[in-house]
Short mmCIF file of C-alpha atoms in Angstrom, two decimals:
data_model
loop_
_atom_site.label_atom_id
_atom_site.label_comp_id
_atom_site.label_asym_id
_atom_site.label_seq_id
_atom_site.Cartn_x
_atom_site.Cartn_y
_atom_site.Cartn_z
CA MET A 1 102.68 151.63 110.18
CA THR A 2 99.96 151.64 112.85
CA ARG A 3 96.73 149.68 112.91
CA SER A 4 93.35 151.38 113.11
CA GLY A 5 92.61 152.33 116.71
CA VAL A 6 96.15 151.59 117.91
CA GLN A 7 98.71 154.06 119.21
CA GLY A 8 101.90 154.72 117.25
CA GLU A 9 105.11 152.79 117.96
CA ASP A 10 106.28 155.14 120.72
CA THR A 11 102.89 155.07 122.41
CA GLN A 12 102.83 151.30 122.18
CA GLU A 13 106.22 151.18 123.89
CA GLU A 14 104.75 153.32 126.67
CA ALA A 15 101.80 150.93 126.90
CA ALA A 16 104.18 148.01 127.26
CA ALA A 17 106.05 149.86 130.00
CA ALA A 18 102.75 150.69 131.66
CA SER A 19 101.98 146.99 131.59
CA GLU A 20 105.15 146.32 133.61
CA ARG A 21 104.24 148.98 136.15
CA ALA A 22 100.63 147.87 136.35
CA GLU A 23 101.64 144.28 137.12
CA ALA A 24 103.38 145.48 140.29
CA VAL A 25 100.42 147.41 141.61
CA ARG A 26 97.30 145.66 140.36
CA GLY A 27 95.09 144.17 143.02
CA ASP A 28 91.60 143.00 143.67
CA GLY A 29 90.64 145.74 146.13
CA ASP A 30 88.27 148.57 145.30
CA ASN A 31 91.12 151.02 144.83
CA GLY A 32 92.92 148.63 142.47
CA VAL A 33 96.24 149.06 144.31
CA GLU A 34 98.27 146.88 146.61
CA GLU A 35 101.88 146.59 147.67
CA ALA A 36 104.48 145.84 145.01
CA LYS A 37 104.86 142.10 144.53
CA ASP A 38 107.93 139.92 144.27
CA PRO A 39 109.13 139.75 140.63
CA ARG A 40 109.11 135.94 140.52
CA PRO A 41 105.34 135.64 139.93
CA ARG A 42 105.74 138.12 137.08
CA ARG A 43 108.37 135.85 135.50
CA ARG A 44 105.92 132.98 135.82
CA ARG A 45 103.31 135.09 134.03
CA ARG A 46 105.80 135.78 131.28
CA ARG A 47 106.42 132.06 130.87
CA ALA A 48 102.65 131.66 130.64
CA LEU A 49 102.57 134.33 127.97
CA ARG A 50 105.27 132.54 126.01
CA TRP A 51 103.13 129.41 125.99
CA THR A 52 100.04 131.50 125.31
CA ALA A 53 101.66 132.39 122.01
CA VAL A 54 100.66 129.08 120.44
CA LEU A 55 97.46 127.12 120.42
CA ILE A 56 98.86 124.56 117.98
CA ALA A 57 98.16 126.21 114.54
CA ALA A 58 96.91 129.48 116.00
CA VAL A 59 99.07 131.61 118.25
CA LEU A 60 97.22 132.78 121.30
CA ALA A 61 98.54 135.73 123.20
CA GLY A 62 97.38 137.37 126.40
CA SER A 63 98.23 140.75 127.85
CA ALA A 64 97.40 140.55 131.55
CA GLY A 65 98.51 143.77 133.17
CA ALA A 66 98.43 145.90 130.00
CA GLY A 67 96.96 149.38 130.08
CA TYR A 68 93.18 149.27 129.98
CA LEU A 69 92.82 150.91 126.57
CA TYR A 70 95.37 148.63 124.95
CA TYR A 71 93.77 145.62 126.60
CA GLU A 72 90.39 146.65 125.18
CA HIS A 73 91.99 147.14 121.78
CA LEU A 74 93.30 143.58 121.84
CA ASN A 75 89.83 142.34 122.78
CA ASP A 76 88.38 144.29 119.85
CA ASN A 77 90.94 142.65 117.54
CA ILE A 78 89.48 139.20 118.20
CA LYS A 79 86.70 138.16 115.83
CA GLN A 80 84.09 135.67 116.96
CA ASP A 81 81.55 133.31 115.44
CA ALA A 82 79.06 130.73 116.73
CA LEU A 83 80.50 127.46 118.03
CA ASN A 84 78.16 124.88 116.46
CA LEU A 85 75.78 125.54 113.57
CA GLY A 86 74.45 121.98 113.29
CA ASP A 87 71.17 120.60 114.58
CA ASN A 88 72.69 117.77 116.63
CA LYS A 89 74.76 118.22 119.75
CA VAL A 90 77.20 115.81 121.38
CA ALA A 91 77.03 115.53 125.16
CA ALA A 92 80.04 116.77 127.11
CA PRO A 93 82.18 113.99 128.64
CA THR A 94 81.52 112.84 132.19
CA PRO A 95 83.97 114.37 134.72
CA ASN A 96 86.61 112.06 136.17
CA ALA A 97 86.87 111.20 139.88
CA ALA A 98 88.55 114.57 140.53
CA GLY A 99 85.76 116.45 138.77
CA GLN A 100 87.92 117.28 135.72
CA THR A 101 86.86 117.09 132.09
CA PRO A 102 88.99 117.13 128.93
CA LEU A 103 89.11 120.10 126.56
CA ASN A 104 88.65 119.66 122.81
CA ILE A 105 89.58 122.58 120.57
CA LEU A 106 89.21 122.51 116.78
CA VAL A 107 91.93 124.51 115.04
CA ILE A 108 90.96 125.65 111.54
CA GLY A 109 93.29 127.10 108.93
CA SER A 110 91.27 129.09 106.39
CA ASP A 111 92.45 129.67 102.82
CA ALA A 112 90.39 132.90 102.75
CA ARG A 113 91.55 135.26 100.01
CA ASP A 114 89.19 138.11 100.89
CA SER A 115 91.97 140.70 101.26
CA GLU A 116 94.83 141.77 99.01
CA GLU A 117 97.31 140.45 101.56
CA ASN A 118 95.69 137.02 101.78
CA GLN A 119 95.26 136.84 98.01
CA GLN A 120 98.94 137.51 97.38
CA LEU A 121 99.95 134.83 99.87
CA GLY A 122 97.44 132.27 98.63
CA GLY A 123 98.10 132.58 94.89
CA ALA A 124 95.21 131.77 92.51
CA ARG A 125 93.94 135.26 91.67
CA GLU A 126 90.72 133.85 90.26
CA THR A 127 89.69 132.79 93.79
CA PHE A 128 89.78 136.33 95.24
CA GLY A 129 86.65 136.90 97.33
CA SER A 130 85.42 133.32 96.86
CA THR A 131 83.97 131.12 99.61
CA PRO A 132 86.80 130.17 101.98
CA LEU A 133 87.80 126.55 102.54
CA ALA A 134 88.91 124.92 105.80
CA ASP A 135 92.16 123.59 104.36
CA VAL A 136 93.72 122.84 107.76
CA GLN A 137 91.69 121.04 110.43
CA MET A 138 93.25 119.80 113.66
CA LEU A 139 91.49 118.65 116.78
CA VAL A 140 93.49 119.46 119.93
CA HIS A 141 92.56 117.26 122.89
CA LEU A 142 93.81 118.27 126.34
CA SER A 143 93.36 115.43 128.81
CA ALA A 144 91.12 115.84 131.84
CA ASP A 145 94.08 115.66 134.22
CA ARG A 146 96.07 118.07 131.98
CA SER A 147 98.97 115.60 131.75
CA ASN A 148 98.95 115.07 127.98
CA MET A 149 97.77 116.50 124.69
CA SER A 150 96.68 114.69 121.53
CA VAL A 151 96.23 116.25 118.10
CA VAL A 152 94.29 114.66 115.22
CA SER A 153 94.59 116.17 111.74
CA MET A 154 91.94 115.48 109.11
CA PRO A 155 93.11 115.74 105.48
CA ARG A 156 91.25 118.52 103.69
CA ASP A 157 90.05 116.16 100.93
CA THR A 158 88.43 113.67 103.30
CA LEU A 159 85.04 112.61 101.98
CA LEU A 160 82.21 112.87 104.48
CA GLU A 161 78.68 114.17 104.89
CA ILE A 162 78.28 117.79 105.97
CA PRO A 163 75.22 118.23 108.23
CA ARG A 164 72.59 120.91 107.83
CA CYS A 165 73.92 124.22 109.17
CA THR A 166 72.26 127.58 109.80
CA ASP A 167 74.25 130.76 109.24
CA PRO A 168 73.91 132.84 112.44
CA ASP A 169 74.42 136.14 110.59
CA ASP A 170 71.55 136.01 108.12
CA GLY A 171 69.61 132.85 109.00
CA THR A 172 70.49 131.11 105.73
CA VAL A 173 69.96 127.36 106.06
CA HIS A 174 72.58 125.30 104.26
CA PRO A 175 71.05 121.85 103.65
CA ALA A 176 73.00 118.71 104.46
CA SER A 177 75.27 117.62 101.63
CA GLU A 178 73.85 115.18 99.12
CA GLY A 179 76.22 112.31 99.71
CA ARG A 180 79.84 112.76 100.66
CA VAL A 181 81.86 115.87 99.83
CA MET A 182 85.30 117.17 100.81
CA THR A 183 85.50 118.24 104.44
CA ASN A 184 87.11 121.60 103.63
CA GLU A 185 83.80 122.72 102.08
CA SER A 186 82.19 122.81 105.53
CA LEU A 187 83.49 126.33 106.23
CA GLY A 188 81.35 127.69 103.40
CA HIS A 189 78.14 126.37 105.00
CA GLY A 190 77.73 129.25 107.43
CA GLY A 191 81.18 129.55 108.98
CA PRO A 192 83.53 127.66 111.32
CA GLY A 193 80.59 126.47 113.42
CA CYS A 194 79.64 124.17 110.53
CA THR A 195 83.16 122.71 110.48
CA VAL A 196 82.71 122.01 114.20
CA ALA A 197 79.32 120.37 113.55
CA THR A 198 80.85 118.22 110.78
CA TRP A 199 83.61 117.00 113.09
CA GLN A 200 81.15 116.17 115.86
CA GLU A 201 78.89 114.23 113.48
CA LEU A 202 81.82 112.15 112.22
CA THR A 203 83.71 111.52 115.45
CA GLY A 204 81.16 111.71 118.28
CA ILE A 205 83.65 113.95 120.11
CA HIS A 206 82.26 116.94 122.02
CA ILE A 207 84.10 120.10 120.88
CA ASP A 208 84.42 122.89 123.43
CA HIS A 209 86.03 125.63 121.31
CA PHE A 210 87.38 126.49 117.89
CA VAL A 211 90.17 128.81 116.77
CA MET A 212 90.47 129.88 113.12
CA VAL A 213 93.41 131.68 111.50
CA ASP A 214 93.95 132.73 107.86
CA PHE A 215 97.02 132.85 105.59
CA ALA A 216 98.09 136.38 106.52
CA GLY A 217 97.75 135.56 110.20
CA VAL A 218 100.18 132.65 109.90
CA VAL A 219 102.78 134.94 108.30
CA SER A 220 102.48 137.76 110.84
CA MET A 221 102.57 135.44 113.84
CA ALA A 222 105.48 133.40 112.50
CA ASP A 223 107.42 136.66 112.24
CA ALA A 224 106.47 137.58 115.79
CA VAL A 225 107.90 134.39 117.32
CA GLY A 226 111.20 134.81 115.49
CA GLY A 227 111.41 131.64 113.39
CA VAL A 228 110.80 127.90 113.76
CA PRO A 229 113.42 125.23 112.87
CA VAL A 230 112.35 122.72 110.18
CA CYS A 231 114.25 119.93 108.45
CA VAL A 232 114.37 118.46 104.93
CA ASP A 233 116.46 115.43 103.93
CA ALA A 234 117.42 116.96 100.54
CA ASN A 235 117.36 120.29 98.72
CA ILE A 236 113.75 121.19 97.88
CA HIS A 237 111.99 123.63 95.57
CA SER A 238 108.21 123.25 95.68
CA ARG A 239 107.40 124.26 92.09
CA ASP A 240 106.58 122.13 89.06
CA GLY A 241 106.62 122.90 85.33
CA GLN A 242 103.05 124.23 85.43
CA GLY A 243 103.79 126.61 88.29
CA HIS A 244 102.10 124.48 90.96
CA GLY A 245 103.60 124.49 94.43
CA SER A 246 104.14 126.71 97.43
CA GLY A 247 107.47 128.10 96.20
CA LEU A 248 109.33 126.78 99.27
CA LYS A 249 113.06 126.58 98.53
CA LEU A 250 115.40 125.17 101.17
CA ALA A 251 118.75 123.42 101.21
CA LYS A 252 119.14 120.03 102.83
CA GLY A 253 119.26 120.19 106.63
CA THR A 254 117.60 122.18 109.41
CA HIS A 255 116.69 125.84 108.93
CA PRO A 256 114.62 128.37 110.91
CA VAL A 257 111.68 129.61 108.85
CA LYS A 258 109.45 132.58 109.54
CA GLY A 259 107.05 134.88 107.80
CA GLU A 260 106.07 133.90 104.28
CA GLN A 261 108.58 131.06 104.25
CA ALA A 262 106.86 129.54 107.29
CA LEU A 263 103.56 129.72 105.41
CA GLN A 264 105.18 128.05 102.40
CA TRP A 265 106.29 125.20 104.64
CA LEU A 266 102.79 124.75 106.05
CA ARG A 267 101.22 124.82 102.56
CA THR A 268 103.71 122.58 100.73
CA ARG A 269 102.41 119.44 99.01
CA TYR A 270 104.47 119.43 95.82
CA GLY A 271 107.88 118.20 96.90
CA PHE A 272 107.10 116.40 100.17
CA GLU A 273 106.94 112.60 99.93
CA ASP A 274 104.11 111.59 97.53
CA GLY A 275 102.82 115.14 97.02
CA SER A 276 99.57 114.45 98.89
CA ASP A 277 97.70 116.31 101.58
CA LEU A 278 98.84 113.54 103.94
CA ALA A 279 102.47 114.60 103.50
CA ARG A 280 101.50 118.21 104.11
CA ALA A 281 99.83 117.24 107.41
CA LYS A 282 103.04 115.50 108.50
CA ALA A 283 105.07 118.65 107.72
CA GLN A 284 102.59 120.74 109.72
CA HIS A 285 102.98 118.42 112.70
CA MET A 286 106.77 118.76 112.58
CA TYR A 287 106.47 122.56 112.41
CA LEU A 288 104.04 122.77 115.30
CA ASN A 289 106.06 120.48 117.55
CA SER A 290 109.12 122.58 116.80
CA MET A 291 107.23 125.81 117.51
CA VAL A 292 106.14 124.51 120.91
CA ARG A 293 109.77 123.69 121.77
CA VAL A 294 110.94 127.14 120.63
CA LEU A 295 108.33 128.91 122.71
CA ARG A 296 109.27 126.93 125.80
CA GLU A 297 113.00 127.55 125.37
CA ASN A 298 113.35 130.98 123.76
CA ALA A 299 114.21 133.45 126.49
CA THR A 300 113.95 136.41 124.10
CA LEU A 301 110.18 136.13 124.35
CA SER A 302 110.41 137.53 127.86
CA SER A 303 110.89 140.92 126.18
CA PRO A 304 107.78 143.07 126.77
CA ASN A 305 108.20 144.46 123.24
CA ARG A 306 108.20 140.99 121.71
CA LEU A 307 105.22 139.93 123.78
CA ARG A 308 103.31 143.08 122.82
CA ARG A 309 103.92 142.39 119.14
CA LEU A 310 102.94 138.76 119.55
CA ALA A 311 99.71 139.73 121.33
CA GLU A 312 98.91 142.27 118.61
CA GLU A 313 99.48 139.89 115.71
CA ALA A 314 97.76 136.94 117.36
CA THR A 315 94.56 138.67 118.38
CA ALA A 316 94.19 140.36 114.97
CA ALA A 317 94.54 137.02 113.18
CA LEU A 318 92.03 134.97 115.14
CA THR A 319 88.36 134.10 114.83
CA VAL A 320 87.09 132.19 117.87
CA ASP A 321 83.86 131.01 119.46
CA PRO A 322 82.24 133.16 122.18
CA GLY A 323 83.90 131.06 124.87
CA LEU A 324 87.31 132.44 123.83
CA ASP A 325 86.38 135.97 122.82
CA SER A 326 88.69 137.92 125.14
CA VAL A 327 92.37 138.10 126.03
CA LYS A 328 91.49 136.94 129.56
CA LYS A 329 89.78 133.79 128.27
CA LEU A 330 92.65 133.01 125.89
CA TYR A 331 95.15 133.61 128.68
CA ASP A 332 93.30 131.26 131.03
CA LEU A 333 93.18 128.58 128.34
CA SER A 334 96.88 128.98 127.63
CA ASN A 335 97.67 128.45 131.30
CA GLU A 336 96.10 125.01 130.99
CA LEU A 337 97.79 124.15 127.70
CA ARG A 338 101.28 125.12 128.85
CA THR A 339 101.30 122.49 131.59
CA VAL A 340 101.86 119.73 128.99
CA LYS A 341 105.50 118.96 128.26
CA PRO A 342 106.52 118.29 124.62
CA GLU A 343 107.17 114.61 125.37
CA ARG A 344 103.47 114.19 126.27
CA ILE A 345 102.21 115.81 123.04
CA THR A 346 101.23 113.39 120.26
CA MET A 347 100.48 114.51 116.70
CA THR A 348 98.48 112.16 114.47
CA THR A 349 96.69 112.09 111.11
CA MET A 350 93.25 110.50 110.81
CA PRO A 351 93.79 106.99 109.38
CA ASN A 352 92.43 106.92 105.86
CA ARG A 353 92.38 105.16 102.51
CA TYR A 354 92.21 106.54 99.00
CA VAL A 355 88.92 106.80 97.12
CA GLY A 356 90.12 107.89 93.71
CA ALA A 357 92.01 111.13 94.37
CA ARG A 358 90.25 111.67 97.72
CA VAL A 359 90.37 109.82 101.04
CA GLU A 360 87.88 108.39 103.52
CA PRO A 361 88.20 107.36 107.19
CA THR A 362 89.09 103.73 107.92
CA GLU A 363 88.25 101.46 110.86
CA ASP A 364 91.49 102.67 112.47
CA ALA A 365 90.08 106.20 112.37
CA GLU A 366 87.18 105.14 114.58
CA GLN A 367 89.70 103.56 116.95
CA LEU A 368 91.57 106.89 117.12
CA PHE A 369 88.34 108.83 117.67
CA ARG A 370 87.35 106.40 120.45
CA LEU A 371 90.64 106.96 122.27
CA VAL A 372 90.03 110.72 122.19
CA ARG A 373 86.40 110.33 123.27
CA GLU A 374 87.47 108.16 126.20
CA ASP A 375 90.38 110.47 127.12
CA ILE A 376 93.04 107.81 126.55
CA ALA A 377 96.51 109.26 125.90
CA LEU A 378 97.79 108.56 122.39
CA ASP A 379 101.36 108.18 123.66
CA GLY A 380 100.43 105.06 125.64
CA LYS A 381 101.74 106.54 128.90
CA ASP A 382 98.47 106.75 130.80
CA ALA A 383 98.42 105.36 134.30
CA LYS A 384 96.36 102.18 134.48
CA LYS A 385 92.75 103.29 134.57
CA LYS A 386 90.26 101.92 137.04
CA PRO A 387 87.30 100.04 135.61
CA ASP A 388 84.46 102.31 134.60
CA ALA A 389 81.87 102.83 137.29
CA GLU A 390 78.33 101.71 136.63
CA PRO A 391 76.46 104.45 134.72
CA GLU A 392 73.81 106.45 136.49
CA PRO A 393 70.36 104.88 136.18
CA PRO A 394 68.28 106.39 133.36
CA ALA A 395 65.73 109.04 134.24
CA ASP A 396 63.00 106.94 132.60
CA PRO A 397 63.19 103.27 133.68
CA ALA A 398 62.73 100.43 131.21
CA ALA A 399 59.30 99.25 130.16
CA PRO A 400 58.39 95.57 130.61
CA ASP A 401 60.40 93.38 128.23
CA ASP A 402 57.36 92.39 126.16
CA GLU A 403 56.54 96.06 125.52
CA ILE A 404 60.01 97.09 124.27
CA ALA A 405 60.15 97.36 120.47
CA VAL A 406 63.58 96.48 119.09
CA GLN A 407 64.81 96.61 115.50
CA VAL A 408 67.77 94.31 114.79
CA ARG A 409 70.13 95.02 111.90
CA ASN A 410 72.98 92.99 110.44
CA GLY A 411 76.16 95.10 110.56
CA THR A 412 78.69 92.26 110.33
CA ARG A 413 80.26 93.27 107.01
CA THR A 414 83.94 94.29 107.07
CA ASP A 415 86.53 95.30 104.47
CA GLU A 416 87.75 91.71 104.35
CA LEU A 417 84.52 89.77 104.98
CA GLY A 418 81.04 89.97 103.51
CA THR A 419 77.90 90.18 105.62
CA ALA A 420 77.37 87.10 107.77
CA PRO A 421 73.98 85.80 106.56
CA GLY A 422 70.98 85.62 108.87
CA ARG A 423 72.45 87.43 111.87
CA ALA A 424 69.59 89.95 112.26
CA ASN A 425 67.00 87.15 112.20
CA ALA A 426 69.02 85.01 114.60
CA ILE A 427 69.45 87.74 117.25
CA ALA A 428 65.87 88.99 116.86
CA GLY A 429 64.73 85.40 117.47
CA LEU A 430 66.99 85.19 120.52
CA LEU A 431 65.40 88.35 121.94
CA VAL A 432 61.90 86.97 121.36
CA GLU A 433 62.89 83.80 123.25
CA ARG A 434 64.03 86.00 126.15
CA GLY A 435 60.70 87.82 126.35
CA PHE A 436 61.18 90.73 123.96
CA SER A 437 58.23 89.77 121.81
CA LYS A 438 58.33 92.99 119.79
CA ALA A 439 61.88 92.38 118.51
CA VAL A 440 62.04 92.19 114.69
CA ALA A 441 64.79 91.91 112.09
CA ASP A 442 65.25 94.88 109.73
CA PRO A 443 66.76 93.55 106.48
CA SER A 444 66.37 96.88 104.68
CA VAL A 445 69.52 98.39 106.23
CA LEU A 446 72.92 96.68 106.13
CA PRO A 447 75.31 98.92 108.08
CA SER A 448 78.91 98.06 108.93
CA GLU A 449 79.94 98.08 112.60
CA ASP A 450 83.15 96.75 114.13
CA ARG A 451 81.40 96.25 117.46
CA THR A 452 77.83 95.44 118.34
CA VAL A 453 75.98 98.59 119.37
CA ILE A 454 72.52 99.48 120.65
CA ARG A 455 71.23 102.93 119.72
CA TYR A 456 68.24 104.90 120.97
CA PRO A 457 66.94 108.32 119.83
CA SER A 458 65.78 110.04 123.02
CA ALA A 459 66.13 109.99 126.80
CA ASP A 460 62.78 108.26 127.34
CA LEU A 461 64.11 105.15 125.54
CA GLU A 462 67.49 104.96 127.27
CA GLY A 463 66.18 102.58 129.94
CA ASP A 464 64.71 100.28 127.26
CA ALA A 465 68.03 100.24 125.35
CA ARG A 466 70.00 99.40 128.48
CA ARG A 467 67.58 96.62 129.36
CA VAL A 468 68.10 95.03 125.91
CA ALA A 469 71.88 95.32 126.31
CA LYS A 470 71.83 93.69 129.75
CA SER A 471 69.74 90.76 128.52
CA LEU A 472 72.32 90.02 125.80
CA GLY A 473 75.46 90.69 127.80
CA VAL A 474 76.34 93.75 125.72
CA PRO A 475 78.32 96.28 127.84
CA ALA A 476 76.68 99.55 128.84
CA SER A 477 79.42 101.45 126.95
CA SER A 478 77.95 100.08 123.71
CA VAL A 479 74.57 101.74 124.34
CA LYS A 480 74.57 105.04 122.45
CA ARG A 481 72.12 107.85 121.94
CA SER A 482 71.70 108.70 118.24
CA THR A 483 69.28 110.70 116.14
CA ASP A 484 69.97 108.34 113.23
CA VAL A 485 67.43 105.85 114.61
CA SER A 486 63.72 106.20 115.40
CA GLY A 487 63.56 103.57 118.17
CA VAL A 488 65.73 101.09 120.07
CA THR A 489 67.99 99.61 117.38
CA LEU A 490 70.45 96.77 117.85
CA VAL A 491 73.19 96.54 115.20
CA VAL A 492 74.93 93.16 115.29
CA GLY A 493 78.58 93.99 114.64
CA ALA A 494 81.55 92.15 113.18
CA ASP A 495 82.46 91.01 116.70
CA TRP A 496 79.34 88.77 116.76
CA ARG A 497 79.30 86.98 113.41
CA GLU A 498 78.13 83.68 114.87
CA GLY A 499 76.53 82.08 117.92
CA THR A 500 74.06 83.44 120.44
CA ALA A 501 76.44 84.25 123.29
CA TYR A 502 77.96 87.70 122.99
CA ARG A 503 81.55 88.07 124.15
CA ALA A 504 82.74 91.65 124.30
CA PRO A 505 86.18 91.97 122.64
CA GLY A 506 89.10 93.02 124.77
CA SER A 507 89.74 96.76 124.76
CA ASP A 508 92.68 97.78 122.57
CA ASP A 509 93.82 101.20 123.70
CA ARG A 510 96.84 101.44 121.40
CA THR A 511 97.11 104.25 118.87
CA PRO A 512 96.83 102.71 115.39
CA GLU A 513 100.10 102.63 113.47
CA SER A 514 98.26 104.12 110.50
CA ALA A 515 97.80 107.36 112.50
CA GLU A 516 101.56 108.02 112.04
CA ALA A 517 102.01 109.40 115.55
CA LEU A 518 104.77 111.96 116.07
CA ASN A 519 105.99 112.80 119.56
CA GLY A 520 106.33 116.48 120.44
CA ALA A 521 109.87 116.00 121.80
CA ASP A 522 111.19 114.32 118.63
CA GLU A 523 113.84 116.73 117.31
CA SER A 524 115.09 114.23 114.71
CA ALA A 525 111.98 114.42 112.50
CA CYS A 526 112.82 115.46 108.93
CA MET A 527 110.61 115.69 105.84
CA HIS A 528 111.46 113.40 102.93
CA VAL A 529 111.86 115.32 99.67
CA ASN A 530 110.50 113.91 96.43
CA PRO A 531 113.49 113.57 94.04
CA ALA A 532 111.46 115.32 91.29
CA PHE A 533 111.51 118.53 93.37
CA THR A 534 115.15 118.70 94.39
CA TRP A 535 117.92 120.92 93.07
CA SER A 536 121.71 121.09 93.17
#
């Protein structure tokens, strides 16, 4: 069967062969021809293409050197959508000493059932054509120096606030959620760009790109790579008496899965551990780590036929932001991703606690987000970092101390301790003593902050906020721009529950144990099967 606009099988074989010939003669000159090149660079390109085949949950494939028409067809396969549909933007990270910046890519798995193929794979016939949900969400962080990769999964039933998003297709404005809702609903607020906006609001992490793939795409791409080994510690059949479950049926041990069985593995909740979305995220991490190892080791992917099929399936399955809307852009990105060895890849799940049947982020989640924001490797193998340089002076210098208005809030409450009484009044009084006569306590808001923070809403108040921080000994890294405040706002955190001398806590750059980190080179990982879902 051929796809619309694609040559038949024989013609595709010719295109693949043409790709081989074109690689030997392509050049940058006006005539497009140069002398035949040594085959070794071509082998390196093939290795790049093997790695291109996976961008964590979404397989990315390039076709450098393919015939022009086929190359354009692959470009046409790729669907695109706006990157960020929210009102607020997060500033890109500051480049390191070598001028490098990290890359953050949000990978979204959609449960869309808007085609017969997707509906059959997803079950639930009553949901055909309904608003899709972002049931898989993984943030892929590639370090600035390209030495390591960190992945953070967010459970689909995480409760959070979805920001206001504007649909770029028809201008529909989706208002911010009233209170907290499940994070997977964000996709229905205008598209993947709203899922990106939701992540940025929660984490403060600047997201450079997104890649979205649906059910059918997972099946077709899993077939194209030839199978991925997965492990269960007992026989499993993911199906209960009411018919719930993915249908996955495997015997104890390690088995290669592909096609629909691979999708079953990625969707399974019933049968893994406690049957929660947390167990499913762990199974996805094991699958993805294994897929990366397969793609690095499987020599059969050097076959032009296999690569052509992989490129075809991958590009047809993807929706991306405009920054990744061509084979060339995907290929360039893959070249950066493939430099990371499996032993420097760390998979994690956002630390969380149950709220009824749902979950919410914990304090450990903010610790994990901070490590990603600050480009600290989750495997703990970073070289010792030099102390941060002094930040650039603000464009608008501080006003005189007695003209700086400061609101002080008491954010000392923790999960274990109640609010320390009188802290907003005490610190506001301290500021007045030091010349900030317009400092006042704001008892109407009682936030919860692990660390003392000073927020300001716009660039013209940055100098004022820094001046307040310096007078109290609060580090410059705790001065944050935020649209949640209307003026310079000091939140006294749980690290300053008493006294008038602020002592910044020591920096803990360890990945929280509650993130359940899994190393990409760990071939011993095996999913625990719930005894209620086993068979003999």
